[in-house]
Coordinates of C-alpha atoms and ligand atoms in Angstrom, one line a residue:
M1 CA -85.8 23.5 61.0
R2 CA -82.5 22.8 62.7
K3 CA -80.9 25.5 60.6
I4 CA -82.8 28.3 62.3
P5 CA -81.0 28.3 65.6
T6 CA -77.7 28.2 63.7
L7 CA -78.7 31.1 61.6
L8 CA -79.8 33.1 64.7
F9 CA -76.4 32.3 66.3
L10 CA -74.5 33.5 63.2
L11 CA -76.5 36.7 63.1
A12 CA -76.0 37.4 66.8
S13 CA -72.2 36.7 66.5
A14 CA -72.0 39.0 63.5
L15 CA -73.7 41.8 65.4
I16 CA -71.6 41.3 68.5
F17 CA -68.4 41.2 66.3
T18 CA -69.3 44.4 64.5
Q19 CA -69.9 46.2 67.8
C20 CA -66.5 45.1 69.0
V21 CA -64.5 46.4 66.0
N22 CA -66.2 49.7 65.3
T23 CA -67.2 52.8 67.2
D24 CA -69.4 55.7 66.1
T25 CA -66.6 58.2 66.0
K26 CA -64.4 58.8 63.0
E27 CA -61.0 57.1 63.5
E28 CA -57.8 59.2 62.9
W29 CA -56.2 56.1 61.4
A30 CA -57.1 52.4 61.1
I31 CA -55.4 49.2 59.8
V32 CA -56.5 45.7 59.1
L33 CA -54.3 42.8 57.8
H34 CA -54.9 39.2 56.9
G35 CA -52.8 36.1 56.5
G36 CA -55.3 34.2 54.4
A37 CA -58.5 32.2 54.9
G38 CA -59.3 28.5 54.7
S39 CA -59.7 25.5 56.8
A40 CA -58.6 25.0 60.3
A41 CA -58.0 21.3 59.8
G42 CA -54.7 20.1 61.3
M43 CA -53.8 23.3 63.1
S44 CA -52.2 22.5 66.5
P45 CA -52.6 24.8 69.5
S46 CA -48.9 25.7 69.3
E47 CA -49.2 26.5 65.6
R48 CA -52.2 28.6 66.4
D49 CA -50.3 30.6 69.0
H50 CA -47.4 31.0 66.6
Y51 CA -49.8 32.5 64.0
M52 CA -51.4 34.8 66.6
D53 CA -47.9 36.0 67.4
L54 CA -46.9 36.6 63.8
L55 CA -50.2 38.6 63.2
N56 CA -49.4 40.7 66.2
Q57 CA -45.9 41.4 64.9
A58 CA -47.2 42.4 61.5
L59 CA -49.8 44.6 63.1
E60 CA -47.1 46.3 65.2
T61 CA -45.1 47.1 62.1
G62 CA -48.1 49.0 60.7
T63 CA -49.3 50.7 63.8
A64 CA -45.9 52.1 64.7
M65 CA -45.7 53.7 61.2
L66 CA -49.2 55.1 61.4
E67 CA -48.6 56.6 64.8
Q68 CA -45.7 58.5 63.3
G69 CA -47.9 59.8 60.5
A70 CA -46.8 57.5 57.7
R71 CA -48.8 57.4 54.4
A72 CA -51.4 54.6 53.9
I73 CA -49.7 53.3 50.8
D74 CA -46.3 53.0 52.6
V75 CA -47.9 51.3 55.6
A76 CA -49.9 48.7 53.5
M77 CA -46.8 48.0 51.5
Q78 CA -44.4 47.6 54.4
V79 CA -46.8 45.3 56.3
V80 CA -47.0 43.1 53.2
V81 CA -43.2 43.2 52.8
W82 CA -42.9 41.9 56.4
M83 CA -45.4 39.1 55.7
E84 CA -43.7 38.2 52.4
D85 CA -40.4 37.8 54.3
C86 CA -42.0 35.6 56.9
P87 CA -41.8 31.9 55.8
D88 CA -45.2 31.0 57.4
F89 CA -47.5 32.7 54.9
N90 CA -48.3 32.0 51.3
A91 CA -46.5 35.0 49.9
G92 CA -42.9 35.7 49.1
K93 CA -40.8 33.3 51.1
G94 CA -43.0 30.3 52.0
A95 CA -45.3 30.7 49.0
V96 CA -47.0 27.6 47.7
V97 CA -45.8 25.9 44.5
N98 CA -47.7 25.2 41.3
S99 CA -48.3 21.8 39.7
E100 CA -44.7 22.0 38.2
G101 CA -43.2 22.6 41.6
I102 CA -42.4 26.2 40.8
H103 CA -43.3 29.3 42.8
E104 CA -45.2 31.9 40.7
L105 CA -46.1 34.9 42.7
D106 CA -48.8 37.7 42.3
A107 CA -49.0 41.0 44.1
A108 CA -50.8 44.3 43.8
L109 CA -51.4 47.6 45.6
M110 CA -53.7 50.6 45.1
N111 CA -53.7 54.1 46.4
G112 CA -57.1 55.4 47.2
R113 CA -56.1 59.0 46.9
D114 CA -55.6 59.0 43.1
L115 CA -56.7 55.5 42.1
K116 CA -53.2 54.7 41.0
A117 CA -52.4 51.0 41.1
G118 CA -49.5 48.6 40.4
A119 CA -49.3 44.8 40.1
V120 CA -47.1 41.9 39.0
A121 CA -48.2 38.4 38.1
G122 CA -46.6 35.0 37.7
V123 CA -43.2 36.3 38.8
R124 CA -40.6 33.7 39.9
D125 CA -37.5 35.6 41.1
I126 CA -38.5 38.9 42.7
R127 CA -37.9 38.5 46.4
N128 CA -40.7 41.0 47.3
P129 CA -43.3 41.1 44.6
I130 CA -45.2 43.9 46.4
L131 CA -42.1 46.2 46.0
A132 CA -42.2 45.5 42.3
A133 CA -45.9 46.3 42.2
R134 CA -45.1 49.7 43.8
H135 CA -42.5 50.4 41.1
V136 CA -45.0 49.5 38.4
M137 CA -47.5 52.0 39.9
E138 CA -45.0 54.8 40.3
D139 CA -42.4 54.4 37.5
T140 CA -44.5 53.1 34.6
P141 CA -47.6 54.2 32.7
H142 CA -48.9 50.6 33.3
V143 CA -50.9 48.8 36.0
L144 CA -49.9 45.1 35.6
L145 CA -46.6 43.5 34.4
I146 CA -46.3 39.7 34.1
G147 CA -43.6 37.0 34.1
E148 CA -40.2 37.8 32.5
G149 CA -41.1 41.3 31.7
A150 CA -42.0 42.0 35.3
S151 CA -38.7 40.4 36.4
A152 CA -36.6 42.4 34.0
F153 CA -38.3 45.6 35.2
A154 CA -37.9 44.7 38.8
A155 CA -34.1 44.0 38.3
S156 CA -33.7 47.3 36.5
A157 CA -35.4 49.1 39.4
G158 CA -32.8 47.7 41.7
L159 CA -35.0 45.2 43.6
T160 CA -33.4 42.1 45.1
M161 CA -33.7 39.1 42.7
V162 CA -33.5 35.5 44.0
P163 CA -33.5 32.0 42.6
N164 CA -36.9 30.3 42.7
E165 CA -35.8 28.0 45.5
Y166 CA -35.5 31.0 47.8
F167 CA -39.3 30.8 48.2
S168 CA -39.3 27.1 49.1
T169 CA -39.9 25.8 52.6
P170 CA -40.1 22.1 53.7
K171 CA -43.8 22.7 54.5
R172 CA -44.6 23.7 50.9
L173 CA -42.6 20.9 49.3
E174 CA -44.5 18.4 51.5
Q175 CA -47.8 20.0 50.6
I176 CA -47.2 19.6 46.8
R177 CA -46.1 16.0 47.3
R178 CA -49.4 15.3 49.1
I179 CA -51.4 17.1 46.4
R180 CA -49.7 15.1 43.7
E181 CA -50.5 11.9 45.6
Q182 CA -54.1 13.1 45.9
K183 CA -53.9 13.0 49.6
E184 CA -54.6 16.7 49.9
N185 CA -56.7 19.2 48.0
P186 CA -55.3 22.5 46.7
D187 CA -56.0 24.9 49.6
P188 CA -56.1 28.7 49.1
K189 CA -54.7 29.5 52.6
G190 CA -52.0 32.0 53.6
T191 CA -52.2 34.9 51.1
V192 CA -51.4 38.2 52.9
G193 CA -53.0 41.6 52.6
C194 CA -53.3 44.9 54.4
V195 CA -55.7 47.9 54.2
V196 CA -55.1 51.2 55.8
L197 CA -56.6 54.6 56.5
D198 CA -53.9 57.2 57.4
K199 CA -54.0 60.4 59.4
N200 CA -54.5 62.4 56.1
G201 CA -57.7 60.5 55.2
N202 CA -56.0 58.4 52.5
L203 CA -56.9 54.8 52.0
A204 CA -54.6 52.1 50.5
A205 CA -54.7 48.3 49.9
A206 CA -51.9 45.8 49.3
T207 CA -52.1 42.0 48.7
S208 CA -49.5 39.4 47.9
T209 CA -49.7 35.6 47.3
G210 CA -48.2 32.4 45.9
G211 CA -51.7 31.7 44.7
M212 CA -53.5 28.3 45.0
S213 CA -51.2 25.4 45.8
G214 CA -50.9 23.0 42.8
K215 CA -52.3 25.6 40.4
R216 CA -51.7 25.2 36.7
W217 CA -48.5 26.7 35.4
G218 CA -49.2 30.3 34.3
R219 CA -52.4 30.6 36.3
V220 CA -53.0 34.1 37.7
G221 CA -55.4 34.6 40.6
D222 CA -57.5 37.6 41.8
V223 CA -54.7 39.3 43.8
P224 CA -53.1 41.3 41.0
V225 CA -56.5 41.9 39.3
I226 CA -57.5 45.4 40.4
G227 CA -61.1 45.3 41.6
A228 CA -61.0 41.5 42.2
G229 CA -58.6 40.9 45.1
T230 CA -57.4 44.5 45.7
Y231 CA -59.0 47.9 45.6
A232 CA -58.9 51.3 47.2
N233 CA -60.8 54.5 46.7
N234 CA -60.6 57.4 49.2
N235 CA -64.4 58.1 48.7
T236 CA -65.4 54.7 49.9
V237 CA -63.2 51.8 51.0
A238 CA -59.9 49.8 50.8
V239 CA -60.3 46.1 50.3
S240 CA -57.9 43.1 50.3
G241 CA -59.3 39.6 49.6
T242 CA -58.2 36.1 50.1
G243 CA -59.7 32.8 48.9
H244 CA -60.6 31.0 45.7
G245 CA -59.3 33.6 43.3
E246 CA -61.4 32.5 40.3
L247 CA -64.5 33.4 42.2
W248 CA -63.1 36.7 43.3
I249 CA -62.3 37.6 39.6
R250 CA -65.7 36.5 38.3
R251 CA -67.5 38.5 41.0
C252 CA -65.1 41.6 41.0
V253 CA -65.3 41.2 44.7
A254 CA -63.3 44.2 45.9
F255 CA -64.9 46.6 43.4
D256 CA -68.3 45.2 44.2
I257 CA -67.9 46.1 47.9
N258 CA -66.8 49.6 46.8
A259 CA -69.7 49.9 44.3
L260 CA -72.4 48.9 46.9
M261 CA -71.0 51.7 49.2
D262 CA -70.7 54.2 46.4
Y263 CA -73.9 53.7 44.5
K264 CA -76.2 52.2 47.2
G265 CA -74.9 53.9 50.3
Y266 CA -74.2 50.6 52.1
S267 CA -72.0 50.7 55.2
V268 CA -68.7 48.8 54.9
E269 CA -70.1 46.0 57.0
E270 CA -73.2 45.6 54.9
A271 CA -71.3 45.7 51.7
A272 CA -68.7 43.1 52.7
R273 CA -71.4 40.8 54.1
E274 CA -73.6 41.1 51.0
V275 CA -70.7 40.2 48.7
I276 CA -69.3 37.3 50.8
F277 CA -72.6 35.7 52.0
N278 CA -75.1 36.6 49.3
K279 CA -72.9 36.6 46.2
I280 CA -69.8 34.4 46.7
D281 CA -71.8 31.8 48.7
T282 CA -74.1 31.1 45.8
M283 CA -71.2 30.1 43.5
E284 CA -69.4 26.8 43.4
G285 CA -66.0 27.0 44.9
S286 CA -64.2 27.1 48.2
G287 CA -64.8 30.7 49.3
G288 CA -62.6 32.9 51.4
G289 CA -62.8 36.4 52.9
V290 CA -62.1 40.1 52.8
I291 CA -60.7 42.8 55.0
C292 CA -62.0 46.3 54.5
V293 CA -61.5 49.8 56.0
D294 CA -63.7 52.7 55.0
K295 CA -62.9 56.4 54.8
N296 CA -64.0 56.9 58.5
G297 CA -61.9 54.0 59.7
R298 CA -64.7 51.5 60.1
I299 CA -63.6 48.0 59.7
A300 CA -65.2 44.9 58.2
M301 CA -63.7 41.4 58.2
E302 CA -66.0 38.8 56.6
F303 CA -65.2 35.2 55.6
N304 CA -67.2 32.1 54.8
T305 CA -64.4 29.7 55.5
D306 CA -63.5 28.1 58.9
I307 CA -60.8 30.6 59.6
M308 CA -59.2 33.9 58.4
Y309 CA -56.0 35.0 60.0
R310 CA -56.5 38.7 60.8
A311 CA -55.5 41.6 63.0
W312 CA -56.7 45.1 63.3
A313 CA -56.1 48.4 65.2
T314 CA -57.4 52.0 65.2
A315 CA -56.1 55.3 66.6
G316 CA -59.1 55.2 69.0
G317 CA -57.6 52.1 70.8
L318 CA -59.4 49.2 69.1
R319 CA -57.0 46.3 68.7
G320 CA -57.3 42.6 68.1
T321 CA -56.0 39.5 66.5
A322 CA -58.2 36.5 65.6
I323 CA -58.3 33.4 63.5
E324 CA -61.6 31.7 64.0
H325 CA -65.1 33.3 63.7
Ligands
LIG401 N1 -56.7 34.4 46.3 C1 -55.5 33.7 46.1 C2 -55.5 33.2 44.7 O1 -56.5 32.7 44.2 C3 -55.2 32.6 47.0 C4 -55.5 32.9 48.5 O2 -56.0 33.9 48.8 O3 -55.0 32.2 49.3 O4 -54.5 33.3 44.0

């Protein structure tokens, strides 16, 4: 019985939230980004302020480009580059380490205009994995390159290569020590992603991550698996996910949201909610969230964790940054 008021409250909050981030008019452009989902445990007020500020800066990078007419794929990629270079997210510099203490990074992007996609997985020395994903998409007949092959390709494309220690920060080294001592559980927080609708009606999605902290050596998550953590199709939606990657792969989360819209005529909000709350929630695992923008610039940001770092803006003047529900 006590669950009923809670359910009513969640439903009301969801309705209010949806009204705040969408209008009935088609947006000229729209952008949403995330910095991962997870638990709020241990976040101090100053840390929270710091993250709000970072999200705003990342958003500003994207909105400035969109106002000048940049392409969705360039905006999504550039926002992710900014977040990869920021040491406070689990992507690029600041990425988590695996059980061996090594950083292994995954990234992907997809262009909704022609369904072209590029991804890299398990890379250890490419400073910006999302740039390598872009080269895979544009300069090869492939979608996904892994490990040493991906690194050799990135180096030959002229990308900046770095020693694995480049990605380390004191926070991540302390985190793996605590996981090894079984004082902390692996937490999937801090992945970054961005979805964009540009002025020409093109959608794009980009996602980058160090994966789950303490993951097994060689483990690949959902991020570089097109249709799991990353997807874009101009006819429907662009999606970037964050959370327990194994669930996202098994449920084909990003493609499922697209499919509900394409085959069943769901709105972006309905599709995202259906997948996160009725599908992912029924599986064993720690959950996560998605950010989505549809072909009309409508936004959905759904998560079943305590928090999801996120920011959004549209040409029509909607703009926000949030962490909690
Ligand atoms: N989805 C990522 C992975 O499983 C982790 C995350 O989103 O934080 O690799």
